[in-house]
Amino acid sequence: MPQTESADQEMGLVDYSDSDESVEISSSPRAKRQKTTSNNGAFLNAAKDALPPFHPPSTIYTRPRAGDDPALHQGRKRVNPHKVGYWPSHLYIEWHPTSEERATLTTLLSTLQSNLNLTSPSSPSSNHTSITSFLTSDLGAPQPLHISLSRPIVLSTAQKDAFLSSLESRIRTSGIAPFELSLLGLQWHRTEESSRSSSNPQLTSLLSHTNGIVTAFDQPPLYAWAKPPNKDSSSSSDNKNQEDALDDAFHISIAWSFALPSADLRRITEEAFTSAYDSTNTDAGVSAIGCTKTLGDAVRTMRVRVEGIKAKIGNVVTHIPLPNARSRRDKVGSRGLFGI
């Protein structure tokens, strides 16, 4: 996911005295002032009468430098370095989990982190593994999750308006009606190109449309290793394999980590996913007594409604709705994965 750079700037304040304090100071008995020599007295009087130094705004506020500062993003780096006149962009489906779904996902991540913390230090593959949630911001505010429909791409100022116009036209005439997704499991994905899920024709079709626009503007497509089926090919098995490869390309990222996905890490993740879960008591979280389902069961009941896609170009986000075709029923798409 493309990272947005933010910088915390502090405005300097000049410490002027309160007007009441000025009156009190000027009315204080002069007899209490410390005796000084004539030279020192003149210097102190001049210093007292002088106003505090004035700092021009340009010396107080420093505009954020256009560049990559990994310290602002927990050590993460931009996929595409910032360049003046170019706009980092991203196409995606946005999902806002309900409060109950968010509580379940929070419990899932906290259970996984607890299991990782309990791992024996003798296992270097899992030692000191920390995961950072995408569910909330640094201030604790709920954040939407997303399914990527493009890589982090970069558009020039001359391209961005034409790109958005072409994308809107392509989606409007795609014939893809709103649909729903269900969720399958929890997996680790090492890169954006690394993902697994079950077949989903609506997402595959959307990706085909967005990749077509992206490549038309000389940008790399998402999941370039997965080729769409060749209609002219005489081998149905080859087409099936290619279609499956393109279908196996969608996930929702719920957290991130610097850890490499080892066998031990995958095993611990699976144990967390199959942990007993009491959805009626989310504060208690995981409990082995009186639970009727697992965290995985709770995740599989979630549904992601897809009404359109979002195009983020620079800091501007545009919602592009799917065409509401009356002649077609809304379909429930196949399963997908959460990713870390």
CSV table of C-alpha atoms in Angstrom, one decimal:
chain,number,residue,atom,x,y,z
A,1,MET,CA,0.0,0.0,0.0
A,2,PRO,CA,1.4,3.4,-0.9
A,3,GLN,CA,2.5,5.2,2.1
A,4,THR,CA,1.5,8.8,2.7
A,5,GLU,CA,4.2,11.0,4.2
A,6,SER,CA,3.4,13.1,7.2
A,7,ALA,CA,5.5,15.4,9.3
A,8,ASP,CA,4.7,16.8,12.7
A,9,GLN,CA,5.7,20.4,12.7
A,10,GLU,CA,5.8,22.6,15.8
A,11,MET,CA,5.1,26.3,15.7
A,12,GLY,CA,7.5,28.3,17.9
A,13,LEU,CA,6.0,30.7,20.4
A,14,VAL,CA,7.5,34.0,21.5
A,15,ASP,CA,7.1,34.3,25.3
A,16,TYR,CA,5.6,37.8,25.8
A,17,SER,CA,4.7,38.9,29.3
A,18,ASP,CA,1.1,39.4,30.3
A,19,SER,CA,-0.1,43.0,30.4
A,20,ASP,CA,-1.0,42.7,34.1
A,21,GLU,CA,2.4,41.4,34.9
A,22,SER,CA,4.0,44.4,33.1
A,23,VAL,CA,2.0,46.7,35.4
A,24,GLU,CA,3.1,44.8,38.5
A,25,ILE,CA,6.7,44.9,37.5
A,26,SER,CA,6.8,48.6,36.7
A,27,SER,CA,5.1,49.4,40.0
A,28,SER,CA,7.5,47.4,42.1
A,29,PRO,CA,9.6,49.5,44.5
A,30,ARG,CA,12.9,50.4,42.9
A,31,ALA,CA,14.6,50.2,46.3
A,32,LYS,CA,14.4,46.4,46.0
A,33,ARG,CA,16.5,46.4,42.9
A,34,GLN,CA,20.0,45.0,43.2
A,35,LYS,CA,22.7,47.6,43.4
A,36,THR,CA,24.9,47.6,40.4
A,37,THR,CA,27.7,49.6,39.0
A,38,SER,CA,26.9,52.4,36.5
A,39,ASN,CA,28.0,50.3,33.5
A,40,ASN,CA,26.1,47.2,34.6
A,41,GLY,CA,23.0,49.2,35.5
A,42,ALA,CA,22.9,50.8,32.0
A,43,PHE,CA,23.2,47.4,30.5
A,44,LEU,CA,20.4,45.9,32.6
A,45,ASN,CA,18.1,48.8,32.0
A,46,ALA,CA,18.6,48.5,28.3
A,47,ALA,CA,18.0,44.7,28.4
A,48,LYS,CA,14.8,45.2,30.5
A,49,ASP,CA,13.3,47.8,28.1
A,50,ALA,CA,14.0,45.7,25.0
A,51,LEU,CA,11.3,43.5,23.5
A,52,PRO,CA,11.8,39.8,23.2
A,53,PRO,CA,13.5,38.9,19.9
A,54,PHE,CA,11.1,38.5,17.0
A,55,HIS,CA,11.5,35.4,14.8
A,56,PRO,CA,10.1,35.7,11.2
A,57,PRO,CA,7.7,32.9,10.4
A,58,SER,CA,10.1,31.5,7.9
A,59,THR,CA,12.5,30.7,10.7
A,60,ILE,CA,9.8,29.2,12.9
A,61,TYR,CA,7.9,26.9,10.6
A,62,THR,CA,9.8,24.7,8.2
A,63,ARG,CA,7.8,23.2,5.4
A,64,PRO,CA,8.0,19.4,5.1
A,65,ARG,CA,10.7,18.3,2.7
A,66,ALA,CA,9.5,16.4,-0.4
A,67,GLY,CA,11.2,13.1,0.2
A,68,ASP,CA,11.1,9.8,2.0
A,69,ASP,CA,11.6,9.7,5.7
A,70,PRO,CA,11.1,6.1,6.9
A,71,ALA,CA,11.2,7.3,10.5
A,72,LEU,CA,7.7,8.8,10.0
A,73,HIS,CA,6.3,5.4,8.8
A,74,GLN,CA,7.8,2.9,11.4
A,75,GLY,CA,10.7,2.3,9.1
A,76,ARG,CA,8.8,1.6,5.9
A,77,LYS,CA,9.9,3.2,2.6
A,78,ARG,CA,8.0,4.5,-0.4
A,79,VAL,CA,7.8,2.1,-3.3
A,80,ASN,CA,8.1,5.1,-5.7
A,81,PRO,CA,10.3,8.0,-4.4
A,82,HIS,CA,8.6,11.4,-4.5
A,83,LYS,CA,9.3,13.6,-7.5
A,84,VAL,CA,8.1,17.1,-8.0
A,85,GLY,CA,5.4,17.2,-10.7
A,86,TYR,CA,4.4,13.5,-10.2
A,87,TRP,CA,1.5,12.2,-8.3
A,88,PRO,CA,1.6,8.9,-6.3
A,89,SER,CA,-1.6,7.0,-7.2
A,90,HIS,CA,-3.5,3.9,-6.2
A,91,LEU,CA,-6.7,2.1,-7.2
A,92,TYR,CA,-8.5,0.0,-4.6
A,93,ILE,CA,-11.8,-1.2,-3.1
A,94,GLU,CA,-12.5,0.3,0.3
A,95,TRP,CA,-14.2,-1.7,3.1
A,96,HIS,CA,-15.5,-0.3,6.4
A,97,PRO,CA,-15.9,-3.2,8.9
A,98,THR,CA,-18.8,-3.0,11.4
A,99,SER,CA,-18.0,-2.5,15.0
A,100,GLU,CA,-18.5,-6.2,15.6
A,101,GLU,CA,-16.3,-7.2,12.7
A,102,ARG,CA,-13.6,-4.7,13.9
A,103,ALA,CA,-13.7,-6.2,17.4
A,104,THR,CA,-13.2,-9.7,15.9
A,105,LEU,CA,-10.3,-8.6,13.8
A,106,THR,CA,-8.7,-6.8,16.7
A,107,THR,CA,-9.0,-9.9,18.9
A,108,LEU,CA,-7.5,-11.9,16.0
A,109,LEU,CA,-4.4,-9.7,15.8
A,110,SER,CA,-4.0,-9.4,19.6
A,111,THR,CA,-4.2,-13.2,19.9
A,112,LEU,CA,-1.6,-13.6,17.2
A,113,GLN,CA,0.7,-11.1,18.9
A,114,SER,CA,0.2,-12.8,22.3
A,115,ASN,CA,1.1,-16.1,20.8
A,116,LEU,CA,4.2,-14.6,19.1
A,117,ASN,CA,5.3,-13.1,22.5
A,118,LEU,CA,5.0,-16.5,24.1
A,119,THR,CA,7.2,-18.1,21.5
A,120,SER,CA,10.4,-19.5,22.9
A,121,PRO,CA,13.5,-17.3,22.4
A,122,SER,CA,15.2,-20.3,21.0
A,123,SER,CA,13.2,-19.9,17.9
A,124,PRO,CA,14.9,-17.1,16.0
A,125,SER,CA,12.3,-17.1,13.2
A,126,SER,CA,9.6,-15.8,15.6
A,127,ASN,CA,11.6,-14.1,18.3
A,128,HIS,CA,10.8,-10.4,18.7
A,129,THR,CA,8.2,-10.5,16.0
A,130,SER,CA,5.9,-7.4,16.1
A,131,ILE,CA,2.8,-6.8,14.0
A,132,THR,CA,1.2,-3.3,13.4
A,133,SER,CA,-2.5,-3.1,12.8
A,134,PHE,CA,-4.1,-1.3,9.9
A,135,LEU,CA,-7.4,-1.3,11.8
A,136,THR,CA,-6.8,2.0,13.6
A,137,SER,CA,-4.7,5.1,13.1
A,138,ASP,CA,-1.9,6.2,15.5
A,139,LEU,CA,-4.5,8.2,17.4
A,140,GLY,CA,-6.8,5.1,17.7
A,141,ALA,CA,-9.4,6.2,15.1
A,142,PRO,CA,-11.0,3.4,13.1
A,143,GLN,CA,-9.5,3.1,9.6
A,144,PRO,CA,-11.0,1.5,6.5
A,145,LEU,CA,-9.4,-1.5,4.9
A,146,HIS,CA,-8.8,-2.1,1.2
A,147,ILE,CA,-8.3,-4.5,-1.6
A,148,SER,CA,-5.7,-3.3,-4.1
A,149,LEU,CA,-6.6,-3.1,-7.8
A,150,SER,CA,-3.3,-1.5,-8.8
A,151,ARG,CA,0.3,-1.3,-7.7
A,152,PRO,CA,1.5,2.0,-6.3
A,153,ILE,CA,1.8,4.0,-9.5
A,154,VAL,CA,3.0,7.5,-10.4
A,155,LEU,CA,1.2,9.9,-12.8
A,156,SER,CA,2.6,13.1,-14.1
A,157,THR,CA,0.6,16.3,-13.8
A,158,ALA,CA,-0.2,16.1,-17.6
A,159,GLN,CA,-1.5,12.5,-17.2
A,160,LYS,CA,-3.6,12.5,-14.0
A,161,ASP,CA,-6.8,14.1,-15.4
A,162,ALA,CA,-6.9,12.0,-18.5
A,163,PHE,CA,-6.2,8.9,-16.4
A,164,LEU,CA,-9.1,9.5,-14.1
A,165,SER,CA,-11.4,10.3,-17.0
A,166,SER,CA,-10.4,7.1,-18.8
A,167,LEU,CA,-10.9,5.0,-15.7
A,168,GLU,CA,-14.3,6.4,-15.0
A,169,SER,CA,-15.4,5.7,-18.5
A,170,ARG,CA,-14.0,2.2,-18.4
A,171,ILE,CA,-15.7,1.3,-15.1
A,172,ARG,CA,-19.0,2.9,-16.2
A,173,THR,CA,-19.2,0.7,-19.3
A,174,SER,CA,-17.7,-2.5,-17.7
A,175,GLY,CA,-21.1,-4.1,-17.0
A,176,ILE,CA,-19.9,-5.2,-13.5
A,177,ALA,CA,-22.8,-4.8,-11.1
A,178,PRO,CA,-22.2,-4.4,-7.3
A,179,PHE,CA,-21.3,-7.6,-5.6
A,180,GLU,CA,-20.2,-9.1,-2.3
A,181,LEU,CA,-17.1,-11.0,-1.1
A,182,SER,CA,-16.8,-13.5,1.6
A,183,LEU,CA,-13.5,-14.2,3.5
A,184,LEU,CA,-11.5,-17.4,3.6
A,185,GLY,CA,-8.6,-17.2,6.0
A,186,LEU,CA,-5.5,-15.5,7.2
A,187,GLN,CA,-2.1,-15.6,5.4
A,188,TRP,CA,1.2,-13.9,5.4
A,189,HIS,CA,2.1,-12.1,2.2
A,190,ARG,CA,5.7,-11.1,1.7
A,191,THR,CA,5.1,-8.5,-1.0
A,192,GLU,CA,2.2,-7.0,-2.9
A,193,GLU,CA,2.8,-9.5,-5.7
A,194,SER,CA,2.5,-12.4,-3.3
A,195,SER,CA,-1.1,-13.4,-2.6
A,196,ARG,CA,-3.5,-16.3,-2.6
A,197,SER,CA,-7.3,-16.6,-2.6
A,198,SER,CA,-10.0,-18.5,-4.3
A,199,SER,CA,-11.6,-17.7,-7.7
A,200,ASN,CA,-13.6,-14.5,-8.0
A,201,PRO,CA,-14.8,-13.5,-11.5
A,202,GLN,CA,-16.0,-10.0,-10.5
A,203,LEU,CA,-12.6,-9.0,-9.0
A,204,THR,CA,-10.8,-10.6,-11.9
A,205,SER,CA,-12.8,-8.5,-14.3
A,206,LEU,CA,-12.3,-5.3,-12.3
A,207,LEU,CA,-8.5,-6.0,-12.2
A,208,SER,CA,-8.5,-6.6,-16.0
A,209,HIS,CA,-10.1,-3.2,-16.6
A,210,THR,CA,-7.9,-1.3,-14.1
A,211,ASN,CA,-4.7,-3.0,-15.5
A,212,GLY,CA,-5.8,-2.0,-19.0
A,213,ILE,CA,-6.0,1.7,-18.0
A,214,VAL,CA,-2.8,1.5,-16.0
A,215,THR,CA,-0.7,0.0,-18.8
A,216,ALA,CA,-2.2,2.5,-21.3
A,217,PHE,CA,-0.4,5.2,-19.2
A,218,ASP,CA,2.9,3.3,-19.2
A,219,GLN,CA,2.5,2.1,-15.6
A,220,PRO,CA,3.2,-1.5,-14.4
A,221,PRO,CA,0.0,-3.6,-13.9
A,222,LEU,CA,-0.9,-5.3,-10.7
A,223,TYR,CA,0.0,-9.0,-10.5
A,224,ALA,CA,1.9,-8.9,-13.8
A,225,TRP,CA,2.9,-12.5,-13.4
A,226,ALA,CA,-0.8,-13.5,-13.8
A,227,LYS,CA,-1.8,-13.3,-17.5
A,228,PRO,CA,-5.5,-13.1,-18.5
A,229,PRO,CA,-6.9,-16.0,-20.5
A,230,ASN,CA,-6.1,-16.0,-24.2
A,231,LYS,CA,-9.4,-16.3,-26.1
A,232,ASP,CA,-7.5,-17.5,-29.2
A,233,SER,CA,-5.7,-20.3,-27.4
A,234,SER,CA,-6.8,-23.8,-28.4
A,235,SER,CA,-5.8,-25.2,-25.0
A,236,SER,CA,-8.6,-25.0,-22.4
A,237,SER,CA,-6.3,-26.2,-19.7
A,238,ASP,CA,-3.8,-23.4,-20.3
A,239,ASN,CA,-6.6,-20.9,-20.2
A,240,LYS,CA,-7.9,-22.4,-17.0
A,241,ASN,CA,-4.5,-22.2,-15.3
A,242,GLN,CA,-4.0,-18.6,-16.4
A,243,GLU,CA,-7.5,-17.6,-15.2
A,244,ASP,CA,-6.8,-19.3,-11.8
A,245,ALA,CA,-3.5,-17.5,-11.6
A,246,LEU,CA,-5.2,-14.1,-12.1
A,247,ASP,CA,-8.0,-15.1,-9.7
A,248,ASP,CA,-5.5,-15.9,-7.0
A,249,ALA,CA,-4.5,-12.3,-6.5
A,250,PHE,CA,-6.7,-10.6,-3.9
A,251,HIS,CA,-6.5,-10.0,-0.2
A,252,ILE,CA,-7.3,-7.4,2.5
A,253,SER,CA,-4.3,-6.3,4.5
A,254,ILE,CA,-5.1,-5.9,8.2
A,255,ALA,CA,-1.6,-5.6,9.6
A,256,TRP,CA,2.1,-5.4,8.6
A,257,SER,CA,5.4,-6.6,10.0
A,258,PHE,CA,9.1,-6.8,9.1
A,259,ALA,CA,9.1,-10.5,9.9
A,260,LEU,CA,9.7,-13.0,7.1
A,261,PRO,CA,7.0,-15.6,6.8
A,262,SER,CA,8.7,-18.7,8.1
A,263,ALA,CA,7.1,-22.1,8.8
A,264,ASP,CA,6.9,-21.4,12.5
A,265,LEU,CA,5.3,-18.0,11.9
A,266,ARG,CA,2.7,-19.6,9.6
A,267,ARG,CA,2.0,-22.3,12.2
A,268,ILE,CA,1.5,-19.7,15.0
A,269,THR,CA,-0.8,-17.7,12.7
A,270,GLU,CA,-2.9,-20.7,12.0
A,271,GLU,CA,-3.2,-21.5,15.7
A,272,ALA,CA,-4.4,-18.0,16.4
A,273,PHE,CA,-6.9,-18.2,13.5
A,274,THR,CA,-8.4,-21.5,15.0
A,275,SER,CA,-8.4,-20.2,18.6
A,276,ALA,CA,-11.8,-20.5,20.4
A,277,TYR,CA,-13.7,-17.2,20.4
A,278,ASP,CA,-16.6,-15.9,22.3
A,279,SER,CA,-18.2,-13.2,20.1
A,280,THR,CA,-20.7,-12.3,22.9
A,281,ASN,CA,-17.8,-11.1,25.1
A,282,THR,CA,-15.3,-9.3,23.0
A,283,ASP,CA,-13.6,-7.7,26.0
A,284,ALA,CA,-12.7,-11.2,27.3
A,285,GLY,CA,-11.5,-12.1,23.8
A,286,VAL,CA,-10.4,-15.6,23.5
A,287,SER,CA,-11.7,-18.2,25.9
A,288,ALA,CA,-11.6,-22.0,25.9
A,289,ILE,CA,-14.7,-22.3,28.0
A,290,GLY,CA,-18.2,-21.9,26.7
A,291,CYS,CA,-17.1,-20.9,23.2
A,292,THR,CA,-19.2,-22.1,20.3
A,293,LYS,CA,-16.8,-21.1,17.5
A,294,THR,CA,-13.3,-20.1,16.5
A,295,LEU,CA,-11.9,-16.8,15.3
A,296,GLY,CA,-11.8,-18.3,11.9
A,297,ASP,CA,-15.5,-19.1,12.0
A,298,ALA,CA,-16.2,-15.5,12.9
A,299,VAL,CA,-14.1,-14.2,10.1
A,300,ARG,CA,-15.8,-16.4,7.5
A,301,THR,CA,-19.2,-14.9,8.3
A,302,MET,CA,-18.0,-11.4,7.3
A,303,ARG,CA,-19.1,-10.0,4.0
A,304,VAL,CA,-17.5,-7.2,2.0
A,305,ARG,CA,-19.9,-5.2,-0.1
A,306,VAL,CA,-18.4,-3.8,-3.3
A,307,GLU,CA,-20.3,-0.8,-4.7
A,308,GLY,CA,-17.4,0.8,-6.6
A,309,ILE,CA,-13.7,1.5,-6.6
A,310,LYS,CA,-11.6,4.4,-5.4
A,311,ALA,CA,-8.9,6.2,-7.2
A,312,LYS,CA,-6.4,8.1,-5.1
A,313,ILE,CA,-4.3,10.5,-7.1
A,314,GLY,CA,-2.1,12.5,-4.8
A,315,ASN,CA,-4.2,13.5,-1.9
A,316,VAL,CA,-7.5,13.5,-3.9
A,317,VAL,CA,-9.7,10.4,-3.6
A,318,THR,CA,-12.4,9.8,-6.2
A,319,HIS,CA,-15.2,7.2,-5.8
A,320,ILE,CA,-16.2,5.5,-9.0
A,321,PRO,CA,-19.4,3.5,-8.6
A,322,LEU,CA,-20.1,0.3,-10.4
A,323,PRO,CA,-22.9,0.4,-12.9
A,324,ASN,CA,-26.2,-0.7,-11.3
A,325,ALA,CA,-27.3,-3.1,-14.1
A,326,ARG,CA,-31.0,-3.9,-13.6
A,327,SER,CA,-30.8,-7.0,-15.8
A,328,ARG,CA,-28.2,-8.6,-13.6
A,329,ARG,CA,-28.5,-9.9,-10.1
A,330,ASP,CA,-26.1,-8.9,-7.4
A,331,LYS,CA,-23.8,-11.8,-7.0
A,332,VAL,CA,-21.9,-13.1,-4.0
A,333,GLY,CA,-18.3,-13.4,-5.0
A,334,SER,CA,-16.0,-16.2,-3.9
A,335,ARG,CA,-13.7,-16.2,-1.0
A,336,GLY,CA,-10.7,-14.1,-0.3
A,337,LEU,CA,-8.0,-13.7,2.4
A,338,PHE,CA,-6.9,-11.4,5.1
A,339,GLY,CA,-3.2,-10.6,4.7
A,340,ILE,CA,-0.4,-9.5,7.0
